Amino acid sequence: MDLRIFTEPQQGASYDDLLRVAKTTEEAGFDAFFRSDHFLKMGGVSGLPGPTDAWITLAALARETSRIRLGTLVTAATFRHPSVLAISVAQVDQMSGGRIDFGFGAGWYADEHSAYGIPLPELKERFDRYSEQLEIITGLWETPEGRTFSHEGEYYRLENAPALPKPAQSPRPPVIIGGGGKKRTPALAARFADEFNAAFADAATATEQFQRVAAAAQAIGRNPEEIVRSAAQVVCVGRDDAEVARRAEAIGREVDELKLNGLAGTPAEVVDKIGRYREESGATRFYLQVLDLSDLDHLTLIASEIAPQLD
């Protein structure tokens, strides 16, 4: 079972905050450090000091860490032209020595798009663009060096692109896709994904979506076992009930709600829930959404009391 730390910096975190969390993530023995890709806070937090760019952050962390994998849950297709994004991610993969996982989604948060003047097409067009972007990004990465890549689509046209730079990983960084769509999302995952992520879904819901992805893979002749099953859950762990309550209060959540919808409680409780989730769904990787980035003891507690029981 891989345990990955997943952060939401738009809720209020500087680069220095993220650097401290990433270094603690590596030192504590976690598999990876991930962050969201958002430019506007959500809910009743201040969001100060303001947003940080996902790929600028990961580029810097690539030079400050040496072991952990780095990535996004998930990069929004609406924010960047696919050719430019392919170049950025390939460069960061080189900077990290091949430690990037590329989480990629269609984009969804309307308020941040209107706040910063970023177009957010209607759902069908947005998903059509997303599909085309997946073709372009993976196509650029996978084009052999010395050859060119061209694409003639409804929304994007590339003509004889040199398809450089290449990522450090060959043929490309692992691609992570998620979402609850019942047809197009599983079909895209079957074509492009190395990992499918069920974000903030209960085990039964995640299992149904994993099964759709597996069926879509089989339909195109791909082995479903090639696609890693993963889940993302908010985490709130304490050595006792008082510590759990303190951590829940710090992120503005109720303990009972967190236990119902996330991974909350004592280490024994959380180990039990992860075990049941894994058994029901087949998930082998968990992204632990850590919302209080000042509480580094939370990470070390999880690493020392939970991770060893999941080996």
mmCIF file of C-alpha atoms in Angstrom:
data_model
loop_
_atom_site.group_PDB
_atom_site.id
_atom_site.type_symbol
_atom_site.label_atom_id
_atom_site.label_comp_id
_atom_site.label_asym_id
_atom_site.label_seq_id
_atom_site.Cartn_x
_atom_site.Cartn_y
_atom_site.Cartn_z
ATOM 1 C CA MET A 1 0.000 0.000 0.000
ATOM 2 C CA ASP A 2 1.470 3.312 -1.113
ATOM 3 C CA LEU A 3 0.648 6.318 1.063
ATOM 4 C CA ARG A 4 0.955 9.716 -0.578
ATOM 5 C CA ILE A 5 0.545 13.154 0.972
ATOM 6 C CA PHE A 6 -1.890 15.391 -0.898
ATOM 7 C CA THR A 7 -2.129 19.133 -0.184
ATOM 8 C CA GLU A 8 -4.563 21.935 -1.108
ATOM 9 C CA PRO A 9 -2.355 25.066 -1.183
ATOM 10 C CA GLN A 10 -5.117 27.342 -2.508
ATOM 11 C CA GLN A 11 -6.603 27.164 0.985
ATOM 12 C CA GLY A 12 -3.632 29.127 2.299
ATOM 13 C CA ALA A 13 0.016 28.118 1.907
ATOM 14 C CA SER A 14 3.217 29.721 0.694
ATOM 15 C CA TYR A 15 5.943 27.899 -1.196
ATOM 16 C CA ASP A 16 7.957 27.719 2.024
ATOM 17 C CA ASP A 17 5.017 25.979 3.721
ATOM 18 C CA LEU A 18 4.869 23.429 0.914
ATOM 19 C CA LEU A 19 8.622 22.914 1.032
ATOM 20 C CA ARG A 20 8.447 22.051 4.742
ATOM 21 C CA VAL A 21 5.636 19.566 4.112
ATOM 22 C CA ALA A 22 7.418 18.000 1.129
ATOM 23 C CA LYS A 23 10.651 17.563 3.077
ATOM 24 C CA THR A 24 8.766 16.044 6.003
ATOM 25 C CA THR A 25 6.941 13.767 3.549
ATOM 26 C CA GLU A 26 10.263 12.509 2.234
ATOM 27 C CA GLU A 27 11.955 12.178 5.613
ATOM 28 C CA ALA A 28 8.974 10.332 7.108
ATOM 29 C CA GLY A 29 9.053 7.691 4.369
ATOM 30 C CA PHE A 30 5.906 8.466 2.375
ATOM 31 C CA ASP A 31 5.817 7.527 -1.293
ATOM 32 C CA ALA A 32 4.948 10.918 -2.782
ATOM 33 C CA PHE A 33 3.996 14.560 -2.318
ATOM 34 C CA PHE A 34 1.072 15.839 -4.382
ATOM 35 C CA ARG A 35 -0.734 19.134 -4.607
ATOM 36 C CA SER A 36 -3.920 20.455 -6.172
ATOM 37 C CA ASP A 37 -3.957 22.817 -9.146
ATOM 38 C CA HIS A 38 -6.239 25.702 -8.153
ATOM 39 C CA PHE A 39 -5.977 29.478 -8.174
ATOM 40 C CA LEU A 40 -8.796 30.344 -5.756
ATOM 41 C CA LYS A 41 -9.649 29.288 -2.219
ATOM 42 C CA MET A 42 -12.746 27.283 -1.401
ATOM 43 C CA GLY A 43 -15.026 27.791 1.585
ATOM 44 C CA GLY A 44 -14.574 30.084 4.555
ATOM 45 C CA VAL A 45 -10.769 30.249 4.733
ATOM 46 C CA SER A 46 -8.765 33.385 3.961
ATOM 47 C CA GLY A 47 -6.601 31.764 1.311
ATOM 48 C CA LEU A 48 -3.670 33.949 2.372
ATOM 49 C CA PRO A 49 -0.993 34.510 1.179
ATOM 50 C CA GLY A 50 -2.633 33.588 -2.129
ATOM 51 C CA PRO A 51 -2.320 30.866 -4.742
ATOM 52 C CA THR A 52 0.870 29.213 -5.899
ATOM 53 C CA ASP A 53 1.308 27.687 -9.345
ATOM 54 C CA ALA A 54 1.383 23.895 -9.280
ATOM 55 C CA TRP A 55 4.149 23.328 -11.813
ATOM 56 C CA ILE A 56 6.396 26.137 -10.581
ATOM 57 C CA THR A 57 6.044 24.626 -7.100
ATOM 58 C CA LEU A 58 6.840 21.113 -8.291
ATOM 59 C CA ALA A 59 9.837 22.312 -10.296
ATOM 60 C CA ALA A 60 11.319 23.862 -7.169
ATOM 61 C CA LEU A 61 10.513 20.816 -5.037
ATOM 62 C CA ALA A 62 12.117 18.600 -7.652
ATOM 63 C CA ARG A 63 15.454 20.217 -6.782
ATOM 64 C CA GLU A 64 14.864 20.152 -3.018
ATOM 65 C CA THR A 65 13.909 16.466 -2.721
ATOM 66 C CA SER A 66 15.596 13.295 -3.903
ATOM 67 C CA ARG A 67 13.313 10.270 -3.422
ATOM 68 C CA ILE A 68 9.601 11.022 -3.279
ATOM 69 C CA ARG A 69 7.470 11.179 -6.373
ATOM 70 C CA LEU A 70 5.805 14.491 -7.160
ATOM 71 C CA GLY A 71 2.553 15.293 -8.912
ATOM 72 C CA THR A 72 -0.844 16.918 -9.149
ATOM 73 C CA LEU A 73 -4.376 15.853 -8.276
ATOM 74 C CA VAL A 74 -5.104 17.179 -10.764
ATOM 75 C CA THR A 75 -3.755 19.628 -13.324
ATOM 76 C CA ALA A 76 -6.694 21.414 -14.964
ATOM 77 C CA ALA A 77 -6.904 21.198 -18.743
ATOM 78 C CA THR A 78 -8.453 24.664 -18.875
ATOM 79 C CA PHE A 79 -5.429 26.465 -17.425
ATOM 80 C CA ARG A 80 -2.674 25.791 -19.971
ATOM 81 C CA HIS A 81 -2.253 25.062 -23.661
ATOM 82 C CA PRO A 82 -1.491 21.345 -23.992
ATOM 83 C CA SER A 83 1.752 21.854 -25.912
ATOM 84 C CA VAL A 84 3.077 24.279 -23.299
ATOM 85 C CA LEU A 85 1.959 21.971 -20.499
ATOM 86 C CA ALA A 86 3.728 19.010 -22.122
ATOM 87 C CA ILE A 87 6.956 21.027 -22.227
ATOM 88 C CA SER A 88 6.609 22.165 -18.609
ATOM 89 C CA VAL A 89 5.907 18.703 -17.232
ATOM 90 C CA ALA A 90 8.703 17.117 -19.283
ATOM 91 C CA GLN A 91 11.136 19.701 -17.934
ATOM 92 C CA VAL A 92 10.062 19.132 -14.330
ATOM 93 C CA ASP A 93 10.386 15.382 -14.864
ATOM 94 C CA GLN A 94 13.963 15.997 -16.024
ATOM 95 C CA MET A 95 14.605 18.275 -13.046
ATOM 96 C CA SER A 96 13.377 15.586 -10.659
ATOM 97 C CA GLY A 97 15.306 12.736 -12.232
ATOM 98 C CA GLY A 98 12.112 11.042 -13.405
ATOM 99 C CA ARG A 99 9.879 11.362 -10.328
ATOM 100 C CA ILE A 100 6.764 13.018 -11.808
ATOM 101 C CA ASP A 101 3.269 11.522 -11.929
ATOM 102 C CA PHE A 102 0.919 13.555 -14.124
ATOM 103 C CA GLY A 103 -2.598 13.859 -12.733
ATOM 104 C CA PHE A 104 -4.825 15.495 -15.359
ATOM 105 C CA GLY A 105 -8.475 16.530 -15.304
ATOM 106 C CA ALA A 106 -10.933 18.543 -17.382
ATOM 107 C CA GLY A 107 -11.247 21.465 -14.926
ATOM 108 C CA TRP A 108 -14.383 22.313 -12.984
ATOM 109 C CA TYR A 109 -14.217 25.171 -10.445
ATOM 110 C CA ALA A 110 -16.228 27.952 -12.080
ATOM 111 C CA ASP A 111 -15.422 30.675 -9.535
ATOM 112 C CA GLU A 112 -11.668 30.541 -10.113
ATOM 113 C CA HIS A 113 -12.171 30.713 -13.862
ATOM 114 C CA SER A 114 -14.361 33.800 -13.623
ATOM 115 C CA ALA A 115 -12.095 35.392 -10.989
ATOM 116 C CA TYR A 116 -9.038 35.175 -13.232
ATOM 117 C CA GLY A 117 -10.707 35.460 -16.634
ATOM 118 C CA ILE A 118 -9.996 31.881 -17.670
ATOM 119 C CA PRO A 119 -12.551 30.447 -20.113
ATOM 120 C CA LEU A 120 -14.564 27.503 -18.792
ATOM 121 C CA PRO A 121 -16.506 25.926 -21.666
ATOM 122 C CA GLU A 122 -19.691 23.976 -21.143
ATOM 123 C CA LEU A 123 -19.185 20.400 -20.014
ATOM 124 C CA LYS A 124 -19.307 18.663 -23.404
ATOM 125 C CA GLU A 125 -16.819 21.033 -25.023
ATOM 126 C CA ARG A 126 -14.646 20.991 -21.924
ATOM 127 C CA PHE A 127 -14.469 17.202 -22.008
ATOM 128 C CA ASP A 128 -13.863 17.191 -25.775
ATOM 129 C CA ARG A 129 -10.939 19.564 -25.261
ATOM 130 C CA TYR A 130 -9.647 17.453 -22.390
ATOM 131 C CA SER A 131 -9.701 14.330 -24.528
ATOM 132 C CA GLU A 132 -7.823 16.102 -27.304
ATOM 133 C CA GLN A 133 -5.284 17.454 -24.827
ATOM 134 C CA LEU A 134 -4.554 13.943 -23.570
ATOM 135 C CA GLU A 135 -3.819 12.890 -27.146
ATOM 136 C CA ILE A 136 -1.506 15.864 -27.670
ATOM 137 C CA ILE A 137 0.414 15.676 -24.401
ATOM 138 C CA THR A 138 1.029 11.931 -24.512
ATOM 139 C CA GLY A 139 1.700 12.118 -28.249
ATOM 140 C CA LEU A 140 4.376 14.764 -27.802
ATOM 141 C CA TRP A 141 6.063 12.774 -25.030
ATOM 142 C CA GLU A 142 5.954 9.468 -26.869
ATOM 143 C CA THR A 143 7.185 10.724 -30.258
ATOM 144 C CA PRO A 144 10.691 9.289 -30.783
ATOM 145 C CA GLU A 145 13.488 11.814 -30.647
ATOM 146 C CA GLY A 146 14.349 13.046 -34.130
ATOM 147 C CA ARG A 147 10.760 12.748 -35.350
ATOM 148 C CA THR A 148 7.941 15.281 -35.306
ATOM 149 C CA PHE A 149 4.393 15.232 -33.991
ATOM 150 C CA SER A 150 1.344 16.648 -35.760
ATOM 151 C CA HIS A 151 -2.268 16.829 -34.631
ATOM 152 C CA GLU A 152 -5.363 17.983 -36.476
ATOM 153 C CA GLY A 153 -8.291 18.174 -34.084
ATOM 154 C CA GLU A 154 -11.443 20.158 -33.480
ATOM 155 C CA TYR A 155 -9.770 22.561 -31.043
ATOM 156 C CA TYR A 156 -6.009 22.194 -31.525
ATOM 157 C CA ARG A 157 -3.712 21.980 -34.535
ATOM 158 C CA LEU A 158 -0.016 21.125 -34.266
ATOM 159 C CA GLU A 159 2.166 20.918 -37.364
ATOM 160 C CA ASN A 160 5.540 19.156 -37.289
ATOM 161 C CA ALA A 161 6.240 19.899 -33.613
ATOM 162 C CA PRO A 162 9.732 18.698 -32.662
ATOM 163 C CA ALA A 163 8.158 17.127 -29.559
ATOM 164 C CA LEU A 164 10.935 18.293 -27.268
ATOM 165 C CA PRO A 165 12.031 18.194 -24.510
ATOM 166 C CA LYS A 166 11.541 14.576 -23.606
ATOM 167 C CA PRO A 167 10.646 13.614 -20.035
ATOM 168 C CA ALA A 168 13.210 11.646 -18.072
ATOM 169 C CA GLN A 169 10.779 8.718 -17.862
ATOM 170 C CA SER A 170 10.307 6.722 -21.037
ATOM 171 C CA PRO A 171 8.016 6.743 -22.841
ATOM 172 C CA ARG A 172 6.394 9.251 -20.486
ATOM 173 C CA PRO A 173 5.477 10.010 -16.867
ATOM 174 C CA PRO A 174 2.595 7.958 -15.467
ATOM 175 C CA VAL A 175 -0.783 9.537 -16.227
ATOM 176 C CA ILE A 176 -3.448 9.679 -13.500
ATOM 177 C CA ILE A 177 -7.107 10.140 -14.454
ATOM 178 C CA GLY A 178 -10.099 10.275 -12.137
ATOM 179 C CA GLY A 179 -13.733 11.280 -12.072
ATOM 180 C CA GLY A 180 -17.186 9.820 -11.738
ATOM 181 C CA GLY A 181 -18.391 9.833 -15.343
ATOM 182 C CA LYS A 182 -19.793 6.461 -16.337
ATOM 183 C CA LYS A 183 -18.840 6.344 -20.036
ATOM 184 C CA ARG A 184 -16.315 8.854 -21.342
ATOM 185 C CA THR A 185 -14.136 8.940 -18.230
ATOM 186 C CA PRO A 186 -13.594 5.152 -18.104
ATOM 187 C CA ALA A 187 -12.966 5.124 -21.867
ATOM 188 C CA LEU A 188 -10.280 7.799 -21.572
ATOM 189 C CA ALA A 189 -8.732 6.045 -18.594
ATOM 190 C CA ALA A 190 -8.581 2.819 -20.563
ATOM 191 C CA ARG A 191 -6.697 4.592 -23.364
ATOM 192 C CA PHE A 192 -4.379 6.881 -21.433
ATOM 193 C CA ALA A 193 -4.226 6.171 -17.697
ATOM 194 C CA ASP A 194 -1.564 4.344 -15.750
ATOM 195 C CA GLU A 195 -3.617 4.994 -12.604
ATOM 196 C CA PHE A 196 -7.274 5.700 -11.922
ATOM 197 C CA ASN A 197 -8.090 7.747 -8.830
ATOM 198 C CA ALA A 198 -11.380 7.677 -6.945
ATOM 199 C CA ALA A 199 -11.339 10.997 -5.125
ATOM 200 C CA PHE A 200 -13.380 11.308 -1.921
ATOM 201 C CA ALA A 201 -15.616 8.369 -2.822
ATOM 202 C CA ASP A 202 -16.712 5.610 -0.495
ATOM 203 C CA ALA A 203 -15.468 2.113 -1.199
ATOM 204 C CA ALA A 204 -18.655 0.967 -2.920
ATOM 205 C CA THR A 205 -18.705 3.948 -5.284
ATOM 206 C CA ALA A 206 -14.995 3.598 -6.002
ATOM 207 C CA THR A 207 -15.401 -0.114 -6.723
ATOM 208 C CA GLU A 208 -18.138 0.556 -9.284
ATOM 209 C CA GLN A 209 -15.973 3.098 -11.100
ATOM 210 C CA PHE A 210 -12.901 0.863 -11.018
ATOM 211 C CA GLN A 211 -15.025 -1.869 -12.589
ATOM 212 C CA ARG A 212 -16.151 0.498 -15.363
ATOM 213 C CA VAL A 213 -12.544 1.374 -16.096
ATOM 214 C CA ALA A 214 -11.587 -2.310 -16.151
ATOM 215 C CA ALA A 215 -14.422 -3.090 -18.563
ATOM 216 C CA ALA A 216 -13.397 -0.215 -20.830
ATOM 217 C CA ALA A 217 -9.813 -1.462 -20.837
ATOM 218 C CA GLN A 218 -10.886 -4.994 -21.717
ATOM 219 C CA ALA A 219 -13.033 -3.620 -24.545
ATOM 220 C CA ILE A 220 -9.954 -2.184 -26.273
ATOM 221 C CA GLY A 221 -7.765 -5.197 -25.547
ATOM 222 C CA ARG A 222 -5.833 -3.726 -22.636
ATOM 223 C CA ASN A 223 -5.075 -5.623 -19.440
ATOM 224 C CA PRO A 224 -6.990 -3.831 -16.632
ATOM 225 C CA GLU A 225 -4.286 -4.869 -14.168
ATOM 226 C CA GLU A 226 -1.996 -2.328 -15.830
ATOM 227 C CA ILE A 227 -4.074 0.479 -14.301
ATOM 228 C CA VAL A 228 -3.327 1.181 -10.627
ATOM 229 C CA ARG A 229 -6.421 1.706 -8.464
ATOM 230 C CA SER A 230 -6.083 4.601 -6.023
ATOM 231 C CA ALA A 231 -8.237 6.668 -3.690
ATOM 232 C CA ALA A 232 -8.017 10.132 -2.146
ATOM 233 C CA GLN A 233 -9.413 10.753 1.334
ATOM 234 C CA VAL A 234 -9.169 13.551 3.857
ATOM 235 C CA VAL A 235 -7.093 12.448 6.849
ATOM 236 C CA CYS A 236 -7.353 13.393 10.526
ATOM 237 C CA VAL A 237 -5.462 11.119 12.908
ATOM 238 C CA GLY A 238 -4.784 11.485 16.610
ATOM 239 C CA ARG A 239 -3.191 9.394 19.307
ATOM 240 C CA ASP A 240 -6.429 9.671 21.272
ATOM 241 C CA ASP A 241 -9.913 11.155 20.884
ATOM 242 C CA ALA A 242 -8.818 14.547 22.191
ATOM 243 C CA GLU A 243 -6.071 14.854 19.599
ATOM 244 C CA VAL A 244 -8.441 13.787 16.827
ATOM 245 C CA ALA A 245 -10.923 16.455 17.957
ATOM 246 C CA ARG A 246 -8.202 19.114 18.060
ATOM 247 C CA ARG A 247 -7.080 18.326 14.532
ATOM 248 C CA ALA A 248 -10.662 18.268 13.258
ATOM 249 C CA GLU A 249 -11.329 21.677 14.802
ATOM 250 C CA ALA A 250 -8.165 23.061 13.208
ATOM 251 C CA ILE A 251 -9.543 22.288 9.734
ATOM 252 C CA GLY A 252 -13.115 23.316 10.519
ATOM 253 C CA ARG A 253 -14.619 19.834 10.359
ATOM 254 C CA GLU A 254 -16.608 17.607 12.706
ATOM 255 C CA VAL A 255 -15.097 14.338 13.905
ATOM 256 C CA ASP A 256 -18.173 12.261 13.109
ATOM 257 C CA GLU A 257 -18.342 13.668 9.589
ATOM 258 C CA LEU A 258 -14.647 12.992 9.020
ATOM 259 C CA LYS A 259 -15.006 9.409 10.223
ATOM 260 C CA LEU A 260 -17.921 8.919 7.830
ATOM 261 C CA ASN A 261 -16.390 10.585 4.778
ATOM 262 C CA GLY A 262 -12.637 10.263 5.322
ATOM 263 C CA LEU A 263 -9.876 8.604 7.289
ATOM 264 C CA ALA A 264 -10.245 9.853 10.834
ATOM 265 C CA GLY A 265 -9.683 8.574 14.325
ATOM 266 C CA THR A 266 -6.884 6.787 16.119
ATOM 267 C CA PRO A 267 -4.229 4.941 14.107
ATOM 268 C CA ALA A 268 -6.015 1.646 14.752
ATOM 269 C CA GLU A 269 -9.302 3.042 13.424
ATOM 270 C CA VAL A 270 -7.677 4.415 10.289
ATOM 271 C CA VAL A 271 -5.713 1.235 9.590
ATOM 272 C CA ASP A 272 -8.955 -0.719 9.871
ATOM 273 C CA LYS A 273 -10.816 1.570 7.465
ATOM 274 C CA ILE A 274 -8.004 1.540 4.898
ATOM 275 C CA GLY A 275 -7.880 -2.244 5.123
ATOM 276 C CA ARG A 276 -11.618 -2.577 4.548
ATOM 277 C CA TYR A 277 -11.497 -0.084 1.673
ATOM 278 C CA ARG A 278 -8.613 -1.946 0.039
ATOM 279 C CA GLU A 279 -10.312 -5.312 0.433
ATOM 280 C CA GLU A 280 -13.584 -4.091 -1.101
ATOM 281 C CA SER A 281 -12.210 -1.925 -3.918
ATOM 282 C CA GLY A 282 -8.774 -3.269 -4.766
ATOM 283 C CA ALA A 283 -7.176 0.148 -4.232
ATOM 284 C CA THR A 284 -3.451 -0.131 -3.576
ATOM 285 C CA ARG A 285 -2.593 3.545 -3.223
ATOM 286 C CA PHE A 286 -4.054 6.216 -0.940
ATOM 287 C CA TYR A 287 -3.674 9.975 -1.240
ATOM 288 C CA LEU A 288 -4.033 11.437 2.249
ATOM 289 C CA GLN A 289 -5.492 14.930 1.977
ATOM 290 C CA VAL A 290 -3.716 16.955 4.664
ATOM 291 C CA LEU A 291 -5.459 20.284 5.218
ATOM 292 C CA ASP A 292 -3.454 21.763 8.121
ATOM 293 C CA LEU A 293 -0.026 22.254 6.574
ATOM 294 C CA SER A 294 1.447 23.687 9.764
ATOM 295 C CA ASP A 295 0.937 20.413 11.665
ATOM 296 C CA LEU A 296 3.993 18.387 10.667
ATOM 297 C CA ASP A 297 3.543 16.101 13.687
ATOM 298 C CA HIS A 298 0.394 14.825 11.968
ATOM 299 C CA LEU A 299 2.524 13.471 9.109
ATOM 300 C CA THR A 300 5.088 11.845 11.359
ATOM 301 C CA LEU A 301 2.324 10.207 13.416
ATOM 302 C CA ILE A 302 0.788 8.664 10.282
ATOM 303 C CA ALA A 303 4.204 7.518 9.086
ATOM 304 C CA SER A 304 5.142 5.894 12.375
ATOM 305 C CA GLU A 305 1.808 4.444 13.520
ATOM 306 C CA ILE A 306 -0.166 3.706 10.342
ATOM 307 C CA ALA A 307 2.197 3.091 7.437
ATOM 308 C CA PRO A 308 4.059 0.144 9.046
ATOM 309 C CA GLN A 309 0.772 -1.700 9.556
ATOM 310 C CA LEU A 310 -0.097 -1.482 5.853
ATOM 311 C CA ASP A 311 3.034 -3.116 4.434
#
